[in-house]
Coordinates of C-alpha atoms in Angstrom, one line a residue:
X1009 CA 121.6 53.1 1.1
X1010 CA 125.4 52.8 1.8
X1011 CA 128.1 54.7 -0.1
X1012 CA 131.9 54.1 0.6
X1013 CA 134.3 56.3 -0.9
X1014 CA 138.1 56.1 -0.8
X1015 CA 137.8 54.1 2.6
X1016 CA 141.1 52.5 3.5
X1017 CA 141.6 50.8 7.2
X1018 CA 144.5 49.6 8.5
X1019 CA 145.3 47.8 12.1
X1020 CA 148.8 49.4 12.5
X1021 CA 150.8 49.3 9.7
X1022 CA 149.0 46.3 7.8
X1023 CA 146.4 47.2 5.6
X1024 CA 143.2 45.5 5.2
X1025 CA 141.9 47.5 2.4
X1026 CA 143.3 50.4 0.2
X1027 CA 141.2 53.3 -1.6
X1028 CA 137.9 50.9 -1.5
X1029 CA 134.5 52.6 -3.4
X1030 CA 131.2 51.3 -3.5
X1031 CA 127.3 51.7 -3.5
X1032 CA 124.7 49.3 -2.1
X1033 CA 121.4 50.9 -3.0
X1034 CA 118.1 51.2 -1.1
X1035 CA 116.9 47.3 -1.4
X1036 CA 119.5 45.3 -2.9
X1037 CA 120.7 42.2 -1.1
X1038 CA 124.3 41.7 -0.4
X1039 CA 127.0 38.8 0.2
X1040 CA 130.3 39.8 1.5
X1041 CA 132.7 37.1 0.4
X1042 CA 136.1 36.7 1.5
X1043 CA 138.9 34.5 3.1
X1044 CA 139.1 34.5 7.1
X1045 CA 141.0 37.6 8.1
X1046 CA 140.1 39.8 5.0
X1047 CA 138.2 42.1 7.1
X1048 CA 134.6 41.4 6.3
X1049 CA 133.8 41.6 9.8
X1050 CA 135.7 44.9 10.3
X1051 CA 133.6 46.2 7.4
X1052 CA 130.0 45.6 9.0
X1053 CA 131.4 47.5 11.9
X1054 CA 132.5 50.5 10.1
X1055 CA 128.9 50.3 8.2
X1056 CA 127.4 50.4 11.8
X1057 CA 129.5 53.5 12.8
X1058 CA 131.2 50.6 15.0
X1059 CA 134.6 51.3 14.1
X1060 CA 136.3 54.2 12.4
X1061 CA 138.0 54.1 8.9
X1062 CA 141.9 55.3 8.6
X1063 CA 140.9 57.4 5.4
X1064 CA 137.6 57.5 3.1
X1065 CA 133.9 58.7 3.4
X1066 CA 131.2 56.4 4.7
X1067 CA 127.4 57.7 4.1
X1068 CA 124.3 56.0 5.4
X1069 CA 120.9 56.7 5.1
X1070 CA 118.7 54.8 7.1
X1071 CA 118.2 53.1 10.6
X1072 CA 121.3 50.3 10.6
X1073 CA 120.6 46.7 12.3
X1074 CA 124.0 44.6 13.0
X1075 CA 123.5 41.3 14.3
X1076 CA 127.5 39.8 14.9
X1077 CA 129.0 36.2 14.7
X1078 CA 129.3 36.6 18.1
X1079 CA 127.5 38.3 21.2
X1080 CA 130.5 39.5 23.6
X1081 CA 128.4 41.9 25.5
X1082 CA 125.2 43.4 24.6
X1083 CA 123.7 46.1 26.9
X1084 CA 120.1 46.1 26.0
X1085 CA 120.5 42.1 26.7
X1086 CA 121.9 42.9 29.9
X1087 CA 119.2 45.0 31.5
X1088 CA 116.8 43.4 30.1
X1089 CA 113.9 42.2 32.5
X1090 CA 112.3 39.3 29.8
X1091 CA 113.3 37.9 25.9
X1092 CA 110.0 39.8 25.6
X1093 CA 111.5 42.9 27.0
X1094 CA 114.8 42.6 24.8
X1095 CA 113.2 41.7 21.6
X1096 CA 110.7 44.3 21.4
X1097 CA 111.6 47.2 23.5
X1098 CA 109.4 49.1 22.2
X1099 CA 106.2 47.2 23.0
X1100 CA 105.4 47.2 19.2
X1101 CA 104.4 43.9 18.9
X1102 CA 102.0 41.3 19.8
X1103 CA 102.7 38.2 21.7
X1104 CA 102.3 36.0 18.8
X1105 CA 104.2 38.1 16.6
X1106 CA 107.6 37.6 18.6
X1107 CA 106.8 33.8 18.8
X1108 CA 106.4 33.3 15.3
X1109 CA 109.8 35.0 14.8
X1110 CA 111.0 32.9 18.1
X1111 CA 109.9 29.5 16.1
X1112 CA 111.8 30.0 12.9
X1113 CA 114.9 30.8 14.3
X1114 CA 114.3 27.8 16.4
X1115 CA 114.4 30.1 20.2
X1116 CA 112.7 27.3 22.5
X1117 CA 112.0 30.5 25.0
X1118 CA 109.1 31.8 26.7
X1119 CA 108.5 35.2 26.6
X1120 CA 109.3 35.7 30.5
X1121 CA 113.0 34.2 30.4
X1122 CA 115.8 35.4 31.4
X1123 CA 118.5 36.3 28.4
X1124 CA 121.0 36.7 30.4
X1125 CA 121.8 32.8 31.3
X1126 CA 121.8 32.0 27.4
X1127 CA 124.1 30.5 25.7
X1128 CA 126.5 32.1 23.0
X1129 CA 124.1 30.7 20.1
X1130 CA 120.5 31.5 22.1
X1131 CA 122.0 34.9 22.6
X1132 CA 122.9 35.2 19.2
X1133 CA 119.5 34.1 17.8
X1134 CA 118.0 36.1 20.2
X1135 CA 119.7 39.1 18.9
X1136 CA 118.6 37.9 15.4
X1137 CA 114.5 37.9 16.8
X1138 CA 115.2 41.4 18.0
X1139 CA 116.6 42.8 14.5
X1140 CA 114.0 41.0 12.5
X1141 CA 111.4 42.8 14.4
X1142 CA 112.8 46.2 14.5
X1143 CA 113.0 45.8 10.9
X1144 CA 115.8 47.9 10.2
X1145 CA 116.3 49.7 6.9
X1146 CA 119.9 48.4 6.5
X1147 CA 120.2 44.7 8.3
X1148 CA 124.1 44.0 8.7
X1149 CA 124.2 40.4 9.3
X1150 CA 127.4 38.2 10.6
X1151 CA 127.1 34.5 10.0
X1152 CA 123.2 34.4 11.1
X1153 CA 122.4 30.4 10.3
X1154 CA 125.4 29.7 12.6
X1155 CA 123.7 27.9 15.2
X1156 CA 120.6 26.6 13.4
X1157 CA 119.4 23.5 11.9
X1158 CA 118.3 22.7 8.3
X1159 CA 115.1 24.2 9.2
X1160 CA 116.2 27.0 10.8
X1161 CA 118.4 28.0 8.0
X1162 CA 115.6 27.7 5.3
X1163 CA 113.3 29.9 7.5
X1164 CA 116.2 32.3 7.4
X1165 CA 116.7 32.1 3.5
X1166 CA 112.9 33.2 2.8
X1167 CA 112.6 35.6 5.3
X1168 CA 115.8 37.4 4.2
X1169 CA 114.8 36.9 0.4
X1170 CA 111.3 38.7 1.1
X1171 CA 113.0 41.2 3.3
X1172 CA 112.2 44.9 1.5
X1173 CA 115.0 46.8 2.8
X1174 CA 119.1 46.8 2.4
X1175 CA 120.9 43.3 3.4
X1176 CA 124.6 42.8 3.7
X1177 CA 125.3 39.3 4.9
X1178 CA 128.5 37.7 5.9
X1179 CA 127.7 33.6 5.4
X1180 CA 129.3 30.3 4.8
X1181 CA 125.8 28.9 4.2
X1182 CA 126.1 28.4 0.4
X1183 CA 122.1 27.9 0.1
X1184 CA 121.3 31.2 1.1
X1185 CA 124.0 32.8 -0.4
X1186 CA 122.5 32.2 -3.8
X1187 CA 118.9 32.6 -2.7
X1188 CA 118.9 35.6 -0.6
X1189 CA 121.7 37.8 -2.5
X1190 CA 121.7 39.6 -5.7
X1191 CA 125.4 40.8 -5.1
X1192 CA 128.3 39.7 -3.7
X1193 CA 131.1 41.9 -2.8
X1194 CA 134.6 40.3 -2.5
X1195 CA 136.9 41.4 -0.3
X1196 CA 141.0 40.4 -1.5
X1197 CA 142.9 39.6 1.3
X1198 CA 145.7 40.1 -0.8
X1199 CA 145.5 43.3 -3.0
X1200 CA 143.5 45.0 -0.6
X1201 CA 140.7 45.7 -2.6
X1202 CA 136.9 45.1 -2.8
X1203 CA 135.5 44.0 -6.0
X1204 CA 131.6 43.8 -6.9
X1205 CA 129.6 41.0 -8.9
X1206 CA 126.1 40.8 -9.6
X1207 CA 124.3 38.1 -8.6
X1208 CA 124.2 35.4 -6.3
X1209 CA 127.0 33.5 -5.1
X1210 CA 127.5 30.7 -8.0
X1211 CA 127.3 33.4 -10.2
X1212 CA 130.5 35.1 -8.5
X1213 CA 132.0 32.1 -8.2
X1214 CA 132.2 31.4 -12.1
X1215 CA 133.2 35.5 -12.9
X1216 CA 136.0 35.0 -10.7
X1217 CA 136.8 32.0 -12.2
X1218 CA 136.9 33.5 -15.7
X1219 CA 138.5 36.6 -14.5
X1220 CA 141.9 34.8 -12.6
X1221 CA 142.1 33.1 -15.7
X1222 CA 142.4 36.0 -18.3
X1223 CA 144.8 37.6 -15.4
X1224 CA 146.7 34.4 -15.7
X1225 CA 146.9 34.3 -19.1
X1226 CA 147.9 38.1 -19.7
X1227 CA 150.2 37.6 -16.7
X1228 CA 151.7 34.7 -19.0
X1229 CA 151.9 36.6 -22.1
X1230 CA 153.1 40.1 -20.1
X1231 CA 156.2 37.6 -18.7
X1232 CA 157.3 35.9 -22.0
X1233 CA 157.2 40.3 -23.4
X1234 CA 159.8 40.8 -20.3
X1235 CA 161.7 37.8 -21.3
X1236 CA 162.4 39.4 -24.6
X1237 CA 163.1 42.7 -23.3
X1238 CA 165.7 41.5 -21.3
X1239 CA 167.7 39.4 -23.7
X1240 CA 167.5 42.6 -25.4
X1241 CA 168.9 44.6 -22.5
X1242 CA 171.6 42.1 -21.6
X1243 CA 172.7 42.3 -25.3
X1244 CA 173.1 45.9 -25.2
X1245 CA 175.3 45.2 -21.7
X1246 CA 178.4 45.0 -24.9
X1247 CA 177.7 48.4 -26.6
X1248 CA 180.3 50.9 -26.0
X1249 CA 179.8 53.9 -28.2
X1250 CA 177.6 56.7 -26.8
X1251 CA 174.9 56.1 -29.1
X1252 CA 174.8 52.2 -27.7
X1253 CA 174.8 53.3 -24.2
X1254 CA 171.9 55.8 -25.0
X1255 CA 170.4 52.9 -26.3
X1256 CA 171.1 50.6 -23.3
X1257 CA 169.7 53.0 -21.0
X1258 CA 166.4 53.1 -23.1
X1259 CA 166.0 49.8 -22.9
X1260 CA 166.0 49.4 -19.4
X1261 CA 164.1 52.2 -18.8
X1262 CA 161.4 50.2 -21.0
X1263 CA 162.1 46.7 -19.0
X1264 CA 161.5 48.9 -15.7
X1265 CA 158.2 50.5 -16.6
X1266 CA 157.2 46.9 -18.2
X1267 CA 158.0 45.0 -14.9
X1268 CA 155.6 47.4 -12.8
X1269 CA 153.4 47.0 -15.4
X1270 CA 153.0 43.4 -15.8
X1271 CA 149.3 41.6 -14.6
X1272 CA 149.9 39.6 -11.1
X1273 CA 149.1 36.2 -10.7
X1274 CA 146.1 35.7 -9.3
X1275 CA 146.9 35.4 -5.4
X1276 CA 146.2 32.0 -4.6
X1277 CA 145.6 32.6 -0.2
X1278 CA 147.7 31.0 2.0
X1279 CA 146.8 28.1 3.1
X1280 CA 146.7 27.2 7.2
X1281 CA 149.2 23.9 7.3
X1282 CA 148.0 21.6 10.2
X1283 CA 149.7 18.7 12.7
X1284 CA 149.1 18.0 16.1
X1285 CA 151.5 16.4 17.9
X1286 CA 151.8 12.7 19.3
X1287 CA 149.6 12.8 22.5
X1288 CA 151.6 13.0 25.4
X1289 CA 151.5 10.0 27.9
X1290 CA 148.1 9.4 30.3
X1291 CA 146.4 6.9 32.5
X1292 CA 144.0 4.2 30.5
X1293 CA 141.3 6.5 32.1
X1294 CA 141.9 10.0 31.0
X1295 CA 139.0 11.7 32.4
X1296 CA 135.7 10.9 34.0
X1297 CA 132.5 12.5 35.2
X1298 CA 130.3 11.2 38.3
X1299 CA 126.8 11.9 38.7
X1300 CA 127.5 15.6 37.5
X1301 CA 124.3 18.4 38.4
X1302 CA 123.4 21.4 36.9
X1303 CA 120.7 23.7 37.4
X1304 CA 120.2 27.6 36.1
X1305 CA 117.2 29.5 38.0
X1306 CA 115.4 26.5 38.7
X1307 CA 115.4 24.7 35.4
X1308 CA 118.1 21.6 35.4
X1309 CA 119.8 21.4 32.7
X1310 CA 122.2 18.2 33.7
X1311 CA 121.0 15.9 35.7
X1312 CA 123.4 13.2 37.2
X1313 CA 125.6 12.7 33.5
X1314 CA 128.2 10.3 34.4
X1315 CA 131.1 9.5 31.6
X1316 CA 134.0 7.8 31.5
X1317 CA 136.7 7.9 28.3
X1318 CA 139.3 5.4 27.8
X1319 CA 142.5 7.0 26.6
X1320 CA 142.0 7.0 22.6
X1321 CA 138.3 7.1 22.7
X1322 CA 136.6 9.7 20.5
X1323 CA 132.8 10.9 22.4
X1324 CA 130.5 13.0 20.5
X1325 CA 128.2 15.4 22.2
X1326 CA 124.7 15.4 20.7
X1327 CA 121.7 17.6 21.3
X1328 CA 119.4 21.1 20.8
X1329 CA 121.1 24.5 21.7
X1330 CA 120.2 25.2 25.7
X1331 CA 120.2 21.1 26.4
X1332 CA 123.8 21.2 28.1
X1333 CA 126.6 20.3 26.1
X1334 CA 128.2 23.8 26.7
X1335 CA 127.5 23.4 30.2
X1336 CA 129.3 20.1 30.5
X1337 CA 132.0 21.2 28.4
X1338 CA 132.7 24.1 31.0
X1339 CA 132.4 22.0 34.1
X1340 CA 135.1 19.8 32.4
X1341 CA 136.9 22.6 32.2
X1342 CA 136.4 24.2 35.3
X1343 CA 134.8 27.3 34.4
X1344 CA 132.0 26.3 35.9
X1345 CA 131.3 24.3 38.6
X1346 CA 128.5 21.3 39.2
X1347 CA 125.6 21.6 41.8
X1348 CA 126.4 17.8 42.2
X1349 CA 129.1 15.3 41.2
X1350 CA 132.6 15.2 40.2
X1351 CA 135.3 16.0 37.6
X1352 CA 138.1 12.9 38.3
X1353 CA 141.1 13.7 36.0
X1354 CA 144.5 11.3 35.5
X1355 CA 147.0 14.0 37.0
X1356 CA 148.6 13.5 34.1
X1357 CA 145.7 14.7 31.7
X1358 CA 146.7 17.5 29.8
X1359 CA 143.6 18.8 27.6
X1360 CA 143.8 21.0 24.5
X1361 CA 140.7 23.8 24.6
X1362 CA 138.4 25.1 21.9
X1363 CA 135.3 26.7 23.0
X1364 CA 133.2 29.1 20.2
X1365 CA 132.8 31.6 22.9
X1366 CA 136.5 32.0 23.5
X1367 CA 136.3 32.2 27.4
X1368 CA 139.7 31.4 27.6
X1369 CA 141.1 34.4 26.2
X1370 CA 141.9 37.1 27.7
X1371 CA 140.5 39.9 25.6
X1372 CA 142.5 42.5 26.1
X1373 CA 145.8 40.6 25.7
X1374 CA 147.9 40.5 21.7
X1375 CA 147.7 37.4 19.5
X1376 CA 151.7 37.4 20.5
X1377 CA 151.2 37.4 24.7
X1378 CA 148.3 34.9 24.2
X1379 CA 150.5 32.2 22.4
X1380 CA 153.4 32.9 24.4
X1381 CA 152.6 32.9 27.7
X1382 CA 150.3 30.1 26.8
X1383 CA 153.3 28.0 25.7
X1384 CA 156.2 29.6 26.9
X1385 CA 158.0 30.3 23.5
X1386 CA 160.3 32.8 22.6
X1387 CA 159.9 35.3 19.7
X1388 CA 161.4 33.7 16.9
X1389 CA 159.2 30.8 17.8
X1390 CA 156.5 32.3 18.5
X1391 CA 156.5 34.4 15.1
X1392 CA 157.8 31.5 12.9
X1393 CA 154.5 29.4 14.2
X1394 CA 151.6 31.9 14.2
X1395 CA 152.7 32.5 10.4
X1396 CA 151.2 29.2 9.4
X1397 CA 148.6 30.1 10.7
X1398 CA 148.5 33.4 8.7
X1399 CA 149.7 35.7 12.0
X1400 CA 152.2 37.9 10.1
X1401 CA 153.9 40.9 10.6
X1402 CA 152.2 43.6 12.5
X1403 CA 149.3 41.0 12.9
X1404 CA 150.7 39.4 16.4
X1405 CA 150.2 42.6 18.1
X1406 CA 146.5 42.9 17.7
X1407 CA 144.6 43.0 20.8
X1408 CA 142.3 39.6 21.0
X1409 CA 139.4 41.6 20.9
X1410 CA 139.8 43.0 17.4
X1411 CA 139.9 39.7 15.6
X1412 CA 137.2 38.0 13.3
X1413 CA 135.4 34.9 14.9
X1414 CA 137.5 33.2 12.1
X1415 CA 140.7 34.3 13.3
X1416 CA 140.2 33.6 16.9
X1417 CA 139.6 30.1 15.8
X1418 CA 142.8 30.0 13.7
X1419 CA 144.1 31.7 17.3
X1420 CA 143.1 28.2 19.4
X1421 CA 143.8 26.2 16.8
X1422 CA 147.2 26.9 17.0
X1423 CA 147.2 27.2 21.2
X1424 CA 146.1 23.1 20.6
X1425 CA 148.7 22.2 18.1
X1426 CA 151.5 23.9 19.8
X1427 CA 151.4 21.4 22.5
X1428 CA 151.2 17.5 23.1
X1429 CA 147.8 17.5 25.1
X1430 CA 146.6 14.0 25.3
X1431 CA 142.7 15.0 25.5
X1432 CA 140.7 17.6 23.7
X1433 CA 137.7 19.1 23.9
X1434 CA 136.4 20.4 21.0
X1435 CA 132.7 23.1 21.2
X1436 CA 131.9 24.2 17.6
X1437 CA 135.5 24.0 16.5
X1438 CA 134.3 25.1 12.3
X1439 CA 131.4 27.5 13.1
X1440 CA 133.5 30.9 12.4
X1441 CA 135.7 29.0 9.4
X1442 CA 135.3 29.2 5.6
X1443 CA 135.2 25.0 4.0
X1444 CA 138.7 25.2 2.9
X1445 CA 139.6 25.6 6.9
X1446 CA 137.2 23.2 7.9
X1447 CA 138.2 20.7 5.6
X1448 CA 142.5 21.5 6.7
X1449 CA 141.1 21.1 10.5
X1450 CA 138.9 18.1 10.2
X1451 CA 142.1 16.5 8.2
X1452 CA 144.9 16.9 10.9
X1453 CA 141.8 16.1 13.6
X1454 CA 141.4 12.8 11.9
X1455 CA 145.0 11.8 12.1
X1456 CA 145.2 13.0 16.2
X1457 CA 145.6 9.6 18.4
X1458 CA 144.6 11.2 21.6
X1459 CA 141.2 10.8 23.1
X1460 CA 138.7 13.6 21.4
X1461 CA 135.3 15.0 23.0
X1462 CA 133.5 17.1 20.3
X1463 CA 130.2 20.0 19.9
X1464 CA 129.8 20.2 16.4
X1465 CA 126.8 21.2 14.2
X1466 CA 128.3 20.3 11.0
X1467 CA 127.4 16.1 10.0
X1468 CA 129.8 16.1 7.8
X1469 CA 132.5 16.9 10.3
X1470 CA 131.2 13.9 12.7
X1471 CA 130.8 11.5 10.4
X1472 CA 134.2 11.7 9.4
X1473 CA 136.0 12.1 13.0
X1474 CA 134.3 8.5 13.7
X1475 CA 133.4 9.0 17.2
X1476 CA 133.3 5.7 18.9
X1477 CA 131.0 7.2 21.4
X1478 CA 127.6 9.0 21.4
X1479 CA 126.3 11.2 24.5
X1480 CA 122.5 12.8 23.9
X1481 CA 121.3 15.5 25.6
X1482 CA 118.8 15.9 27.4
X1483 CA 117.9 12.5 27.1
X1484 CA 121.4 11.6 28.9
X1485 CA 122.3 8.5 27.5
X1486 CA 125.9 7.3 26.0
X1487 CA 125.4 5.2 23.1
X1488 CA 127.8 3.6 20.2
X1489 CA 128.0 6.4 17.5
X1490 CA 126.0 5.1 14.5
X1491 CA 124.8 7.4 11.6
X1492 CA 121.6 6.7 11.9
X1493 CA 122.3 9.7 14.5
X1494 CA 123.4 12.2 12.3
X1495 CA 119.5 13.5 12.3
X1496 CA 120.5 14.7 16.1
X1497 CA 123.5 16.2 14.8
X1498 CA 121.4 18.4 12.6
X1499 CA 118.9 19.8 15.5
X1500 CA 121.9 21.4 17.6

C-alpha cells in the first residue's frame, strides 16, 4: 500500500507538484502518465525512500522493488561475483527458475557471467530478473520494455498482469499500458497536480479527453460572463455621485473575484521546436573504420568491422543487445579504444553525440555549464535556446544527475542542434521520449543533410530516416538497407 498526503516537491524554486494526495492499495496496478519532465521519475524515487519530499507524508507498507530507466551505478551489481550471484542473492532459487526469468526478458547470459561488462540495457534487464524474483510487495518500475523486442515486451505484459502484489509503472509501451494497469495516475506538468483515472490507459485517454473539453467549454462560457462584467464596469467609469462610485467599486470587486475564478484552458504542453543546422563542410570520406577488434574477458565481440561513409550517407546499426553496436559506437567516439584497427577521421569531421547512457556528461555539472561550455554561449543565449527545449527558469541550474532519462535526451538534443556538426551518431536517440518527441525528433532528423549513423530499436524510426546503409551485428556485414530488415530492427 502507498498513501501520499499533501506531498509537494520542488527543485529550487520550480515546483513539480503542489499539495498532491493519493492511495494505491495493496494489489492494484498503476500507470503513471505524464509529459517528459513532469516528475514521474522523481515520484518512484520518493516512493522508494530515494529522494525526500519538500512538504507532505509518504506511507508504505511493504518491501519496495524500483527498477530505473537507467542503471547509473548499482552496488549489489558491482560486487557481484556471477548474474547468478546478483539476481538471487539470497540463494532462493533454483537454476532453472532464474533462466526462465533470464529467457523472457530476453538476457542471453549464463549464470556465471560477469555483470559488470554489460551494457546499459543488459544491466537494466538484469536488474529487471533480480526484482521479478525478489518479488517485491510494491514493484516501482521505470520504462521496463525499453530495451526489448516484441517478444520480450509481451512476456513482460503477462507477467506484470498476473503479478499479485502493488505495480506502479512508468511506460511508453501503449500495449501494456492497457493490459497490465487498472489505473493511471496523471501527473500535470503544468498545474502541478496529480489526478487519478480508473482503468487502463485508453480509458484515461478518453476521460481526459471529455474532461479538457467541459474545462474548455466552461472556460468559454466563464470568459463571455467577464466580458459582460466589464462593459458593465467600464460604464460605471462615468458615474459621479457617491452612490455611482459605491457602485463602481462593487462592480469591480465582482470582475476581480470573477477573473480568479474563471476555469483555465486546458494547458496544451509546450512543444520542443526542432532544426539542425546546414552540415558544416567535410572531406567526401567523413569517417572510416579499418579492421576494428574488440574483445571483453575473452569473448569478442567485434571482430575486424571495417566501414567507410561517404559524406551524406545514412548507415543503420542492426543487431541483439550485447552483439556490439554500443561498442563500435564508443570506439568511434573514442571512449573506448579497439584491441585492433583504426578510427581514420577527415580532420575536418565534426560529429554531433547521442549515446542512451549519457557518458558524455558530466554528472555533476548544471544543464546551464553543460550547454555552455559545450558551445561556448553566453547567457542570454544560452537561456533563450534551452527554453525550446522546455529548460526554463530555475530549471538550467539543476545538476545533470537529477534529470529524467527524458530530459537528458531533450539535454543532447539540444548539444547536436546547437552546432553545425557534419556527422552524427545517434545510440537509442527516442528510448527515454514520449511519441510526440519522437515524432518532433525523427522530423528535424529527416530533413538533416549530413551523414547519419544510427542504434535505434523503434522500426518505425528507421524506416522513415531511409538509411542507405545496413551494418548487422554479429554477423558483420554492410548491406543496402531494405525493409525486408526491419525484423532485425525488432530483436535489438
Amino acid at each position: 500500500m502507498i498513501q501520499i498526503s499533501n506531498l509537494s516537491f520542488s527543485y529550487g524554486d520550480e515546483p513539480l507538484y503542489e499539495k498532491v494526495n493519493f492511495i494505491i492499495g495493496d494489489d492494484q496496478k498503476v500507470g503513471l502518465v505524464g509529459p517528459n519532465g513532469s516528475g514521474k521519475t522523481t515520484l518512484l524515487n520518493i516512493i522508494a525512500g530515494y529522494q525526500s519530499q519538500t512538504e507532505g507524508k509518504v506511507y508504505v507498507k511493504g518491501f519496495i522493488g524500483l527498477v530505473p530507466q537507467e542503471i547509473k551505478y548499482d552496488p549489489e551489481m558491482e560486487k557481484a561475483k556471477n548474474t547468478r550471484n546478483y539476481t538471487d542473492p539470497d540463494n532462493l532459487h533454483k537454476d532453472h527458475e532464474i533462466r526462465k526469468i533470464f529467457s523472457g526478458l530476453e538476457i542471453n547470459l549464463d549464470l556465471d557471467d560477469n555483470p559488470q561488462k554489460l551494457s546499459g540495457g543488459e544491466k537494466t534487464k538484469l536488474a529487471l530478473a533480480r526484482a521479478f524474483l525478489q518479488h517485491p510487495d510494491i514493484l516501482l518500475l521505470d520504462e521496463p520494455t525499453n530495451f526489448m523486442d516484441t517478444v520480450g515486451k509481451k512476456w513482460v505484459m503477462n507477467f506484470l498482469s498476473r503479478y499479485s502484489k502493488t505495480t506502479v509503472v512508468i511506460s511508453h509501451d501503449l500495449a501494456l499500458m492497457n493490459n497490465a494497469i487498472d489505473k493511471i495516475l496523471y501527473v500535470d506538468l503544468v498545474t502541478k497536480t496529480i489526478d487519478e483515472y480508473k482503468g487502463n490507459y485508453d480509458i484515461f485517454k478518453k476521460l481526459k479527453e471529455e474532461k479538457d473539453a467541459l474545462q474548455k467549454r466552461q472556460a468559454s462560457m466563464g470568459q463571455k460572463k467577464v466580458k459582460k462584467m466589464e462593459e458593465a464596469v467600464r460604464h460605471a467609469m462615468s458615474f459621479r455621485t457617491e452612490k455611482g462610485v459605491r457602485a463602481r467599486v462593487q462592480l469591480q470587486k465582482r470582475l476581480t473575484k470573477m477573473r480568479e475564478t474563471l476555469p483555465q484552458l486546458p494547458p496544451e504542453v509546450r512543444k520542443i521546436k526542432i532544426r539542425l543546422p546546414d552540415p558544416a563542410n567535410c572531406g567526401e570520406i567523413p569517417i572510416r573504420t579499418v579492421d576494428i577488434s574488440k574483445s571483453y574477458g575473452g569473448k569478442k565481440i567485434l571482430n575486424n568491422v571495417s566501414i567507410t561513409l561517404i559524406r551524406g550517407e545514412r548507415l543503420a546499426l542492426i543487431g541483439p543487445n550485447g552483439a556490439g553496436k554500443s561498442t563500435y559506437i564508443k570506439i568511434l567516439m573514442g571512449l573506448t579504444k579497439p584491441d585492433f584497427g583504426e578510427v581514420i577521421k577527415n580532420p575536418l569531421l565534426d560529429v554531433g553525440f547521442y549515446s542512451q547512457e549519457f557518458e558524455t556528461f558530466d554528472m555533476n555539472k548544471t544543464v546551464f555549464d553543460t550547454f555552455t561550455e559545450t558551445t561556448h554561449q553566453n547567457e542570454g543565449f544560452t537561456r533563450a535556446f534551452l527554453g525550446r527545449y522546455m529548460f526554463t527558469g530555475n530549471k538550467i541550474f539543476q545538476r545533470i544527475e537529477t534529470l529524467s532519462g527524458g530530459e537528458k535526451t531533450r539535454l543532447s538534443i539540444a548539444l547536436i542542434t546547437a552546432k553545425s556538426h557534419n556527422l552524427l551518431i545517434l545510440d537509442e536517440p527516442t528510448t527515454y521520449l514520449d511519441v510526440l518527441s519522437q515524432r518532433i525528433i525523427l522530423e528535424a532528423l529527416k530533413e538533416y543533410k549530413g551523414t547519419m549513423i544510427v542504434v535505434s530499436h523503434t522500426p518505425e524510426f528507421i524506416i522513415e530516416l531511409a538509411p542507405k546503409w545496413a551494418y548487422l551485428f554479429p554477423e558483420e556485414k554492410k548491406l543496402y538497407w531494405d525493409n525486408s530488415l526491419i525484423e532485425k530492427v525488432e530483436e535489438i
